[in-house]
Amino acid sequence: MKQISILTFIMSCFVFTVYGQNIKGHVVNELNQPLEAAYIYNQNSESHAHTSENGVFVITNTKLGDTLRIGLLGYKTRFILLESADNFQIILEEKAFQLDEMMITEELNTVSTISRLDLNVTPVNSSQEVLRKVPGLFIGQHAGGGKAEQIFLRGFDIDHGTDISLSVDGMPVNMVSHAHGQGYSDLHFVIPETVNKIDFGKGGYYAQEGDFNTAGYVNFKTKDYLKDSEISFSAGQFNSLRTVGLFNLLENTTNQNAYVAMEYIATDGPYDSPQNFNRLNLFGKYVMFSPENDKLTLTASHFTSRWDASGQIPQREVDNGNISRFGAIDDTEGGQTERTNLNVTFDKYINDRTTLTSNAFYSHYAFELYSNFTFFLEDPVNGDQIFQKEDRQIFGANTAISHTTFLGDTELKLTTGLGLRHDIADDIELSRTLNRRTTLENIQLGDINQTNIDAFVNAEFEFGRFKVAPALRLDYFKFMYNDALQTDYQTLSETKTIISPKLNFYYNAQDNLQLYLKSGLGFHSNDTRVVVANGGEDILPRSYGADLGTVWKPFPKLVVNSALWYLFLEQEFVYVGDAGIVEPSGKTRRYGLDLGLRYQLTDWLFLDTDATLTNARSVDDPEGENYIPLAPDFTLVGGLSVDDLNGFSGGLRFRYLDDRAANEDNSIVAEGYMVTDFNVNYSLQNITFGIAIENLFDVDWNETQFATESRLQNEAQSVEEIHFTPGTPFFLKGTVSYRF
């Protein structure tokens, strides 16, 4: 068959336009959905390009008669001979992931590609597993399942999000000036089956990331479409159940997608006092593509959750046999929370060299939490239960324009952006309470208004195998607080501006080896109540960091990534939400090594592991008394995964956290643990049966631990020791899913 006949045959699925030496095209999959980050390579001129989120690419220095190679990991590579000036739309056929087909120099973002591989081989089915997809990130739950997880990364006890920036579809998750703590990040509104992509980066080197981006950032992107509708039901020990429904609403509709997803979870947990936990999640998404490849996305979601909790228990009470590991001192802890989100995203193809992406979002958030960390230390009669509450509205918008041009022979991609976020948090409360019913004393009560306006510019200069990316970010903050406990009405306010430069270098030493050096300044804002209390001084602590790393494929089916890094954090004032006080933390420095590998043993068997080694210390304190409490110094995660072996899939995974200091002089130690999980699934036509086991070997492990001073009702003196929340024991559950 002549080449012109081949072009005629595929013309219905292949559209391109030639402008001089620029060729524009569109890459989609077999469902006519655009493919992002596909690599287009001209085998004649050696010019190359990547597709945008809309699947569009523009490749330069290309003429009729040239041959294009189009590839994307997880899809069959296509070769196209250009013989016509007609429009092109290229269809790539999906297939199994093969690591030997991954070319490091062709990947737009190797970290993102690795996370896409991990998601494909080991899908997530809980919000906890979503966060654990970030190498080196550990989490812990210590309040009955409904409270945001405690996060550990790069030698940070991040608490609930103070030093990591989290977002979903361009909408921030972190809560500024939250009732329970700065940066509080509750990801439980994300239904894990809707997650399509996890983009993450460690360190504060990224111009588009601002507040809380010191240890790193994680951006989750939800699916634009469903391949199939699906209903699943899971049931397990401890009266646990989970049901999920995903429903495609616009099947076979050209240039439009819409689906809804629903999730319900309930469990009593392994505790002596039932958690009575339940969560309801609703999510909907609509996507439309215009004839000009513009993209409009509308998402809406709502989640609500309530729970009871046994809280953190003192080690001494377990040791003397008064309570079990799953017992409680005060089992009246717990809370409830809800969040409603609306998000509109617009991606505009302006011309062959310029694109625009923007989004506007609104969130309503409500939160109530009862805790008791010290039992009868402060109040020997009523106990030390506290109540934290807030009602919040968040308004925001972001926009970024990317333009590609040439300075002589040097390709330059320039991205500029603007952003706005405004929080209105009413009735932020910290009170002493009794039995979740009686308010004994208001410690703090007031209203917060906080505004953050940002602007950034990022340039990427390509010199063949070498790329330089300088960037600059500007953030402006306005903090306002009205204290309702004061007799006279008064608005306390402060403003602050901070500039954060970044400079990154990338070098493709060989086709299978990339070297990089990242550097930059980051920051996190402090609680508004801290800002006004300190007169605006020392309230935007900077981080200074650098990463020297490699991504290497020593063998076709093995990818190794490594990084040596350093991070220095300035003096900061930390608001302790549980006590309503301000604590100075001083200067800190951290350095370490990250190492990860992905190895494909066979077409269906994958091995992955990630290790981190960290040294974290306070700068101002004397040697031996300068440990940073709960900072991880060694972590190791990994596993074997089976991907579609005659209908079977599943895997064996482990996570290891070493012993670490729980206080400044390391006299109290938080014990490490190693936990192994197992799952196996079998698909028979449209039905999948699955079994999952958490903590396969039923080890005793502490999910969260703190060095806490407490006093029991029958004790004359207080005791400082480890207080912990026990980790899940052997936990078996079964799942049945039906696709249609």
XYZ file of C-alpha atoms in Angstrom:
740
model
C 0.000 0.000 0.000
C 1.369 3.424 -0.897
C 2.152 5.893 1.878
C -0.581 8.238 0.605
C -3.081 5.404 1.062
C -1.939 4.940 4.655
C -2.469 8.651 5.310
C -5.926 8.484 3.750
C -6.836 5.482 5.907
C -5.954 7.199 9.198
C -7.110 10.710 8.238
C -10.270 10.413 10.336
C -8.191 10.081 13.493
C -5.244 12.259 12.541
C -5.296 16.091 12.200
C -2.284 18.416 11.739
C -1.566 21.901 10.474
C 1.668 23.118 8.957
C 2.845 26.690 9.518
C 6.200 27.052 7.771
C 8.450 24.751 9.772
C 6.037 24.390 12.690
C 3.690 21.429 12.794
C 0.801 21.331 15.184
C -0.919 18.081 16.104
C -3.177 16.428 18.625
C -2.512 13.091 20.368
C -5.386 11.051 21.812
C -6.042 7.502 23.002
C -8.485 4.982 21.613
C -11.325 6.615 23.561
C -10.534 9.920 21.838
C -9.220 11.367 25.120
C -6.193 13.694 24.916
C -2.860 12.349 26.123
C -0.561 14.606 28.123
C 3.264 14.431 28.043
C 3.483 12.282 24.899
C 6.897 12.709 23.236
C 7.101 13.710 19.558
C 10.515 13.296 17.932
C 11.524 14.264 14.389
C 13.934 11.567 13.267
C 15.267 13.786 10.487
C 15.886 17.126 12.211
C 16.063 15.718 15.799
C 13.664 18.413 17.004
C 11.188 17.323 19.644
C 8.098 18.385 21.594
C 5.680 17.212 24.275
C 1.899 17.312 24.277
C 0.101 19.679 26.618
C -2.696 18.667 28.975
C -5.057 19.087 26.000
C -3.003 16.653 23.926
C -1.722 19.427 21.621
C 1.876 19.681 20.427
C 3.835 22.048 18.193
C 7.120 20.741 16.803
C 9.594 23.062 15.087
C 12.113 22.551 12.285
C 9.860 20.023 10.574
C 8.858 19.702 6.918
C 6.970 17.360 4.624
C 8.760 14.057 4.172
C 10.070 13.955 7.742
C 9.253 11.012 10.000
C 7.803 11.621 13.471
C 8.027 9.146 16.316
C 5.248 9.514 18.913
C 5.603 7.665 22.204
C 4.224 7.584 25.740
C 4.946 5.017 28.433
C 2.007 2.619 28.539
C 1.127 3.114 24.846
C 2.367 1.637 21.564
C 4.856 3.873 19.753
C 3.703 5.291 16.399
C 5.798 6.379 13.390
C 4.230 8.960 11.067
C 5.555 9.997 7.635
C 4.516 13.561 6.822
C 3.232 13.700 3.239
C 0.350 16.100 3.523
C -0.437 19.583 4.782
C -3.747 18.414 6.219
C -4.572 18.401 9.939
C -3.365 15.567 12.147
C -4.860 13.787 15.146
C -2.757 10.859 16.297
C -4.250 7.871 18.091
C -2.035 5.868 20.454
C -3.096 2.383 21.486
C -2.855 1.564 25.194
C -0.795 -1.420 26.321
C 0.981 -2.744 29.403
C 3.733 -0.651 30.995
C 7.220 -1.710 29.937
C 10.095 0.012 31.715
C 12.546 -0.758 28.924
C 10.545 1.631 26.719
C 11.068 4.552 29.095
C 13.611 7.049 27.759
C 14.791 9.447 30.450
C 15.655 12.188 27.958
C 12.153 11.985 26.481
C 10.236 12.331 29.735
C 8.744 15.712 30.510
C 8.944 14.929 34.224
C 10.579 11.656 35.276
C 9.174 11.905 38.820
C 5.651 12.244 37.451
C 6.243 9.304 35.097
C 7.399 7.107 37.977
C 4.315 8.047 40.022
C 2.112 7.199 37.022
C 3.807 3.816 36.852
C 3.256 3.271 40.589
C -0.423 4.221 40.321
C -0.926 1.864 37.397
C 0.837 -1.114 38.993
C -0.396 -0.602 42.584
C -3.701 1.331 42.502
C -4.806 3.138 45.655
C -8.045 2.382 47.473
C -7.797 4.615 50.517
C -6.946 8.255 51.156
C -3.986 7.101 53.272
C -2.503 5.202 50.323
C -2.834 8.315 48.149
C -0.321 10.190 50.314
C 1.950 7.161 50.683
C 2.551 7.236 46.925
C 5.073 10.026 47.555
C 8.458 8.335 48.156
C 9.754 8.963 51.671
C 6.444 10.368 52.963
C 5.034 8.676 56.082
C 1.688 9.366 57.704
C 0.030 8.576 61.024
C -3.572 8.755 62.197
C -4.196 9.525 65.854
C -7.806 10.593 66.240
C -10.261 7.950 65.151
C -9.796 8.183 61.395
C -11.541 11.496 60.824
C -8.758 13.893 61.692
C -6.158 14.821 59.067
C -3.122 12.536 59.103
C 0.153 13.508 60.730
C 2.807 13.775 57.989
C 6.557 13.056 58.092
C 8.905 14.005 55.256
C 12.594 14.882 54.935
C 13.291 15.060 58.660
C 10.144 17.069 59.375
C 7.358 16.204 61.723
C 5.072 18.268 59.494
C 2.163 17.766 61.895
C -0.875 18.083 59.612
C 0.729 20.089 56.795
C 2.846 22.997 58.057
C 5.794 22.273 55.748
C 4.246 20.592 52.732
C 1.970 22.204 50.154
C -0.966 20.002 49.093
C -3.499 20.680 46.351
C -6.136 18.868 44.276
C -6.846 20.026 40.707
C -5.215 23.382 41.461
C -7.268 23.927 44.636
C -5.285 24.210 47.904
C -5.848 21.660 50.664
C -3.804 23.350 53.414
C -5.818 25.456 55.845
C -4.105 28.651 56.981
C -4.619 29.769 60.598
C -6.636 26.636 61.328
C -8.214 25.916 64.694
C -6.018 22.839 65.171
C -2.768 23.986 63.569
C -1.148 25.911 60.757
C -1.379 24.240 57.340
C -3.946 21.648 58.486
C -4.544 19.417 55.449
C -7.506 17.047 55.383
C -7.414 15.028 52.139
C -10.342 12.804 53.056
C -12.584 14.534 50.505
C -10.578 12.791 47.747
C -12.064 9.517 46.504
C -8.917 7.498 45.679
C -10.414 5.812 42.595
C -10.756 9.241 40.972
C -7.004 10.050 41.241
C -5.301 10.024 37.850
C -1.953 11.667 38.518
C 0.288 12.579 41.444
C 2.745 15.389 40.780
C 5.224 15.977 43.595
C 8.544 17.604 44.278
C 10.748 17.777 47.342
C 12.276 21.027 48.534
C 11.208 24.606 47.846
C 12.487 24.891 44.263
C 9.277 25.437 42.301
C 8.011 28.881 41.304
C 4.382 27.798 41.035
C 4.405 26.553 44.647
C 4.224 29.098 47.462
C 3.010 28.896 51.048
C 4.026 25.716 52.953
C 6.416 24.567 50.207
C 9.515 23.964 52.349
C 9.861 20.170 52.613
C 7.980 19.765 49.332
C 4.655 19.800 47.515
C 2.118 17.243 46.266
C -0.492 18.036 43.614
C -3.214 15.495 42.916
C -5.126 15.510 39.642
C -8.419 13.712 39.263
C -9.483 11.755 36.188
C -11.085 13.613 33.314
C -13.088 10.566 32.271
C -13.970 7.003 33.232
C -13.153 4.038 31.036
C -15.975 2.126 32.719
C -18.619 2.725 35.315
C -17.988 0.686 38.448
C -19.584 -0.353 41.723
C -17.553 -1.935 44.503
C -18.272 -3.157 48.019
C -15.732 -4.006 50.739
C -16.289 -5.569 54.144
C -13.808 -6.497 56.844
C -13.059 -6.925 60.517
C -14.042 -4.382 63.169
C -17.453 -3.793 61.531
C -15.703 -2.163 58.588
C -17.359 -1.547 55.262
C -16.747 0.614 52.231
C -18.836 1.056 49.122
C -17.876 3.083 46.052
C -19.755 3.949 42.896
C -18.315 5.619 39.779
C -20.779 6.398 36.995
C -20.032 7.646 33.484
C -22.750 10.139 32.523
C -21.785 10.992 28.912
C -20.813 7.774 27.219
C -19.699 8.122 23.576
C -20.245 11.901 23.565
C -17.733 13.704 21.373
C -15.514 16.265 23.136
C -17.408 15.991 26.422
C -16.945 13.885 29.563
C -18.934 13.763 32.764
C -19.018 11.394 35.701
C -19.992 11.217 39.355
C -18.389 9.251 42.183
C -19.706 8.342 45.610
C -18.010 6.757 48.607
C -19.282 5.633 52.005
C -17.018 4.269 54.769
C -17.866 3.002 58.247
C -15.811 1.225 60.907
C -15.543 0.727 64.659
C -11.809 0.106 64.491
C -9.901 -2.332 66.732
C -10.417 -0.200 69.848
C -12.118 -1.231 73.086
C -14.372 1.821 72.678
C -15.865 1.752 69.149
C -14.887 4.586 66.832
C -18.384 4.808 65.329
C -16.645 6.316 62.333
C -18.423 7.127 59.085
C -17.651 9.241 56.044
C -19.708 10.160 52.977
C -18.011 11.495 49.837
C -19.668 12.883 46.699
C -17.742 14.040 43.632
C -18.710 15.170 40.143
C -16.686 16.322 37.131
C -17.551 17.702 33.699
C -14.987 18.300 30.936
C -15.568 19.938 27.557
C -13.147 20.448 24.653
C -13.791 23.126 22.041
C -12.938 22.708 18.324
C -9.872 24.885 19.026
C -8.698 22.403 21.725
C -9.624 24.710 24.587
C -10.657 22.830 27.711
C -13.274 23.732 30.312
C -13.489 21.679 33.516
C -16.111 21.921 36.257
C -15.772 19.921 39.485
C -17.916 19.834 42.602
C -17.541 17.732 45.718
C -18.857 17.386 49.243
C -17.763 15.230 52.128
C -18.874 14.850 55.712
C -17.371 12.758 58.471
C -17.879 12.045 62.187
C -16.044 9.829 64.670
C -15.280 8.962 68.285
C -11.692 8.448 69.400
C -9.750 6.780 72.176
C -6.935 9.291 71.758
C -3.293 8.930 72.691
C -2.689 6.660 75.667
C 0.258 6.663 78.143
C 2.699 3.786 77.920
C 2.690 3.331 81.713
C -0.984 2.397 81.791
C -0.451 -0.317 79.189
C 2.674 -1.614 80.946
C 0.901 -1.960 84.312
C -2.074 -3.701 82.697
C -4.714 -1.104 83.556
C -5.678 -0.767 79.873
C -4.924 -2.713 76.713
C -3.067 -1.299 73.720
C -6.475 -0.477 72.291
C -7.897 0.999 75.484
C -8.476 4.621 76.470
C -8.092 7.077 79.317
C -10.702 9.440 77.887
C -12.885 7.822 75.216
C -15.075 10.905 74.781
C -12.683 12.367 72.212
C -13.770 12.691 68.588
C -15.267 15.187 66.202
C -16.916 15.948 62.912
C -15.953 17.811 59.786
C -17.240 18.619 56.327
C -16.014 20.339 53.178
C -17.770 21.495 50.008
C -15.679 22.412 46.932
C -16.437 24.099 43.619
C -13.651 24.429 41.056
C -13.669 25.791 37.491
C -10.596 25.312 35.268
C -10.038 26.752 31.797
C -7.133 25.804 29.526
C -6.797 28.065 26.484
C -4.742 27.366 23.386
C -3.873 30.955 22.366
C -1.514 30.149 19.496
C 1.223 27.717 18.521
C 3.606 29.215 21.078
C 1.322 30.409 23.870
C -1.085 28.659 26.238
C -3.072 29.814 29.244
C -4.391 27.842 32.192
C -6.527 29.249 34.968
C -8.854 28.117 37.715
C -11.201 29.662 40.263
C -12.350 27.828 43.373
C -14.566 28.108 46.426
C -14.609 25.929 49.529
C -16.785 25.855 52.608
C -15.269 24.012 55.525
C -16.555 23.204 59.023
C -14.589 21.541 61.801
C -15.167 20.384 65.385
C -12.643 18.377 67.415
C -12.549 17.176 71.032
C -9.156 16.083 72.415
C -7.526 15.275 75.743
C -3.739 14.934 75.658
C -2.791 15.488 79.334
C -5.850 13.949 81.096
C -5.866 15.623 84.556
C -2.652 17.656 84.468
C -4.256 21.105 84.301
C -7.653 20.416 85.871
C -7.601 17.578 88.450
C -11.391 17.720 88.855
C -12.888 18.035 85.362
C -9.966 16.834 83.276
C -8.131 18.530 80.401
C -10.490 17.975 77.480
C -10.335 20.758 74.866
C -12.645 21.735 72.025
C -11.518 23.261 68.723
C -13.975 24.619 66.177
C -14.138 26.801 63.079
C -16.332 27.650 60.105
C -14.408 28.731 57.012
C -14.908 29.988 53.470
C -12.074 30.011 50.938
C -12.115 32.004 47.701
C -9.297 31.806 45.183
C -8.067 31.968 41.619
C -4.860 31.134 39.733
C -3.733 31.825 36.212
C -0.539 31.097 34.287
C 0.594 31.870 30.740
C 3.335 29.851 29.051
C 5.118 31.170 25.966
C 7.820 29.432 23.935
C 10.272 31.362 21.775
C 13.870 31.288 20.615
C 16.809 33.492 21.556
C 19.006 32.730 18.580
C 19.288 28.933 18.646
C 18.317 28.702 22.308
C 14.776 27.619 23.069
C 13.140 29.599 25.878
C 9.926 28.670 27.669
C 8.632 31.530 29.821
C 5.819 30.970 32.327
C 4.257 33.776 34.338
C 1.467 33.440 36.850
C -0.800 35.285 39.289
C -2.773 33.907 42.210
C -5.190 34.995 44.907
C -6.454 33.230 48.005
C -8.770 34.718 50.621
C -9.822 32.891 53.805
C -12.703 33.962 56.034
C -12.652 31.851 59.192
C -15.388 32.692 61.678
C -15.709 31.662 65.305
C -12.317 30.005 65.575
C -12.543 28.570 69.043
C -10.367 26.865 71.638
C -12.221 26.002 74.839
C -11.938 23.734 77.837
C -14.842 21.300 77.910
C -16.293 18.431 79.944
C -17.593 15.227 78.370
C -18.144 16.908 74.966
C -21.163 18.725 76.389
C -20.211 21.434 78.863
C -17.981 24.404 78.009
C -15.905 25.279 81.062
C -13.804 28.151 79.660
C -13.149 29.946 76.382
C -9.399 30.201 75.864
C -9.557 31.734 72.381
C -12.460 32.890 70.239
C -12.384 35.188 67.230
C -12.610 35.772 63.491
C -9.748 35.593 60.993
C -9.400 37.140 57.553
C -6.253 36.206 55.649
C -5.315 37.122 52.074
C -2.425 35.879 49.956
C -1.650 37.399 46.541
C 1.203 35.872 44.563
C 3.028 36.350 41.277
C 5.802 34.308 39.711
C 7.942 34.061 36.595
C 9.805 30.932 35.536
C 12.191 30.665 32.570
C 13.560 27.484 31.008
C 16.556 27.861 28.669
C 17.459 24.753 26.648
C 21.036 24.422 25.386
C 20.899 20.988 23.776
C 21.328 18.503 26.593
C 21.577 21.280 29.206
C 18.644 23.209 30.682
C 18.757 26.178 33.063
C 15.600 27.268 34.891
C 15.770 30.477 36.952
C 12.585 31.658 38.663
C 11.295 34.331 41.007
C 8.187 34.334 43.194
C 6.526 37.199 45.097
C 3.959 36.674 47.876
C 1.951 39.352 49.664
C 0.003 38.587 52.856
C -2.641 40.497 54.768
C -3.493 39.116 58.230
C -6.512 40.309 60.244
C -7.898 39.076 63.564
C -10.870 40.122 65.677
C -10.665 38.777 69.238
C -14.208 38.074 70.476
C -13.000 37.688 74.085
C -11.957 41.345 74.258
C -14.489 43.820 75.630
C -13.831 46.436 72.965
C -14.052 45.651 69.259
C -10.634 45.867 67.598
C -9.171 44.584 64.339
C -5.530 43.581 64.657
C -3.797 43.491 61.273
C -0.369 43.043 59.711
C 0.968 42.865 56.149
C 4.039 41.080 54.902
C 5.764 40.551 51.541
C 8.335 37.909 50.717
C 10.432 37.211 47.577
C 11.577 33.662 46.827
C 14.209 33.111 44.082
C 14.838 29.665 42.556
C 17.555 28.310 40.256
C 17.544 24.790 38.790
C 19.903 22.993 36.391
C 19.272 19.799 34.389
C 21.799 17.920 32.272
C 21.092 14.882 30.110
C 24.564 13.353 30.332
C 23.441 10.334 28.300
C 20.178 9.018 26.949
C 19.874 6.942 30.119
C 21.237 9.434 32.678
C 19.975 12.825 33.844
C 21.777 14.968 36.427
C 20.159 17.890 38.208
C 20.923 20.577 40.744
C 17.956 22.341 42.313
C 18.144 25.293 44.661
C 15.790 27.852 46.058
C 14.115 29.638 48.926
C 10.745 28.582 50.283
C 8.597 29.581 53.258
C 5.511 28.875 55.260
C 3.211 31.442 56.781
C 2.444 31.416 60.477
C -0.947 31.557 62.147
C -2.628 34.965 62.000
C -2.853 35.012 65.805
C 0.939 34.587 65.937
C 1.463 37.304 63.346
C -0.539 39.978 65.162
C 0.817 38.905 68.570
C 4.391 39.352 67.323
C 3.742 42.620 65.497
C 4.524 41.083 62.128
C 8.093 40.159 63.102
C 9.624 36.795 62.119
C 6.313 35.475 60.837
C 7.277 34.196 57.353
C 10.228 31.920 58.135
C 12.325 31.124 55.068
C 13.805 27.826 54.034
C 17.086 27.603 52.088
C 17.682 24.362 50.258
C 19.480 22.482 47.507
C 19.208 19.049 45.859
C 21.920 17.306 43.830
C 20.437 14.271 42.147
C 20.325 11.774 39.304
C 17.804 9.722 37.376
C 19.577 6.730 35.845
C 18.657 3.660 33.808
C 21.704 1.384 34.155
C 19.711 -1.448 32.586
C 16.673 -1.364 30.273
C 14.228 -2.484 32.969
C 15.760 -0.660 35.956
C 15.301 3.000 36.923
C 17.277 4.444 39.849
C 16.737 7.922 41.277
C 18.874 9.477 43.994
C 19.352 12.859 45.652
C 21.675 14.464 48.184
C 19.915 17.414 49.814
C 20.273 20.160 52.415
C 17.639 22.390 54.052
C 18.014 25.254 56.519
C 14.963 26.803 58.199
C 14.992 30.238 59.828
C 13.690 31.201 63.247
C 9.954 30.737 63.417
C 7.149 31.124 65.905
C 4.856 28.101 65.933
C 1.256 28.363 67.075
C 0.327 25.343 69.196
C -3.369 25.044 68.487
C -3.986 22.522 71.272
C -2.831 25.000 73.918
C -3.422 28.370 72.258
C 0.170 29.425 72.884
C 3.138 30.508 70.801
C 6.407 28.559 70.955
C 9.661 29.694 69.284
C 11.379 26.768 67.609
C 14.703 28.350 66.620
C 16.832 27.675 63.554
C 17.051 24.140 62.202
C 19.096 22.351 59.566
C 18.475 19.064 57.824
C 20.423 17.072 55.251
C 20.073 13.616 53.836
C 20.015 11.079 51.037
C 17.010 9.850 49.026
C 17.330 6.660 46.993
C 14.690 4.848 44.954
C 14.477 2.163 42.293
C 11.888 0.613 40.001
C 12.696 -2.761 38.433
C 10.527 -4.791 36.081
C 11.414 -8.447 36.567
C 8.924 -9.759 33.984
C 6.085 -8.370 31.885
C 3.837 -8.655 34.942
C 6.116 -8.466 38.016
C 7.482 -5.164 39.377
C 9.808 -4.387 42.276
C 10.045 -0.930 43.850
C 11.766 0.472 46.915
C 12.474 3.928 48.332
C 14.878 4.728 51.174
C 15.634 7.985 52.982
C 18.487 8.775 55.358
C 18.187 12.074 57.251
C 20.010 14.079 59.898
C 17.825 16.773 61.499
C 19.060 19.053 64.277
C 18.374 22.358 65.953
C 21.118 24.913 65.262
C 20.974 26.990 68.456
C 20.881 24.209 71.061
C 23.996 22.421 72.430
C 25.104 19.070 71.039
C 23.091 16.216 72.517
C 20.166 18.493 73.296
C 19.493 19.525 69.711
C 17.359 16.660 68.406
C 14.200 17.631 66.563
C 11.395 15.632 68.194
C 9.897 12.884 66.010
C 12.040 13.758 62.977
C 12.531 10.490 61.020
C 16.184 9.612 60.394
C 15.712 6.435 58.319
C 12.741 5.156 56.336
C 12.370 2.298 53.878
C 9.343 1.279 51.822
C 8.939 -1.158 48.979
C 7.224 -4.164 47.581
C 6.536 -6.633 44.815
C 3.542 -5.980 42.557
C 1.797 -8.227 40.060
C 0.076 -6.444 37.182
C -2.478 -8.498 35.220
C -1.149 -12.056 35.247
C -3.949 -14.105 33.653
C -6.502 -11.970 35.481
C -4.566 -11.797 38.753
C -3.064 -8.649 40.266
C -1.899 -7.625 43.713
C 1.229 -7.326 45.745
C 3.187 -7.526 48.970
C 4.305 -4.190 50.440
C 6.218 -3.101 53.526
C 7.085 0.156 55.251
C 9.794 0.640 57.865
C 10.357 3.612 60.164
C 13.411 3.595 62.427
C 13.522 4.519 66.135
C 13.738 8.288 66.539
C 14.088 10.905 69.252
C 10.792 11.958 70.841
C 12.326 14.873 72.753
C 15.265 17.248 72.396
C 17.876 15.184 74.293
C 16.787 11.779 72.952
C 16.055 10.527 76.474
C 12.588 9.476 75.288
C 12.539 7.373 72.125
C 9.674 6.815 69.705
C 9.890 3.157 68.723
C 10.165 2.286 65.053
C 8.148 -0.312 63.247
C 7.911 -2.472 60.151
C 4.465 -3.251 58.788
C 3.658 -5.532 55.844
C 0.462 -5.423 53.770
C -0.811 -7.919 51.214
C -3.511 -7.885 48.565
C -4.622 -10.115 45.695
C -7.312 -9.532 43.073
C -8.801 -11.698 40.361
C -10.807 -10.321 37.437
C -13.345 -12.488 35.666
C -14.800 -10.541 32.744
C -16.417 -7.482 34.391
C -16.221 -8.714 37.981
C -13.170 -8.405 40.268
C -12.761 -10.231 43.572
C -10.163 -8.997 46.013
C -8.689 -9.771 49.414
C -6.519 -7.294 51.330
C -4.656 -7.781 54.599
C -3.173 -4.895 56.550
C -0.399 -5.818 59.002
C -0.008 -9.315 57.607
C 2.231 -10.508 60.462
C 0.132 -8.878 63.215
C 2.993 -6.882 64.744
C 2.413 -4.450 67.613
C 3.283 -1.011 66.285
C 2.552 2.553 67.293
C 1.136 4.642 64.474
C 1.777 7.965 66.224
C 3.871 8.719 69.305
C 4.570 11.819 71.370
C 6.653 12.673 74.417
C 3.881 14.137 76.557
C 3.642 15.179 80.198
C 0.364 13.937 81.674
C -1.258 13.103 84.998
C -3.931 10.518 85.675
C -6.718 11.177 88.167
C -5.163 8.870 90.770
C -1.597 10.211 90.360
C 0.000 12.781 92.662
C 2.741 13.730 90.198
C 2.813 14.138 86.445
C 4.898 11.866 84.219
C 6.544 12.639 80.880
C 6.784 9.587 78.633
C 5.624 8.163 75.321
C 1.926 8.545 74.606
C 0.807 6.664 71.518
C -1.987 5.667 69.208
C -1.747 1.945 68.364
C -1.414 0.896 64.755
C -3.934 -1.399 63.100
C -3.490 -5.095 64.016
C -4.056 -7.899 61.505
C -6.968 -6.622 59.429
C -8.680 -8.660 56.724
C -11.194 -7.345 54.234
C -12.749 -8.581 51.011
C -13.911 -6.596 47.977
C -16.204 -7.257 45.050
C -16.274 -4.835 42.088
C -18.437 -4.768 38.997
C -17.597 -2.746 35.867
C -20.195 -1.877 33.248
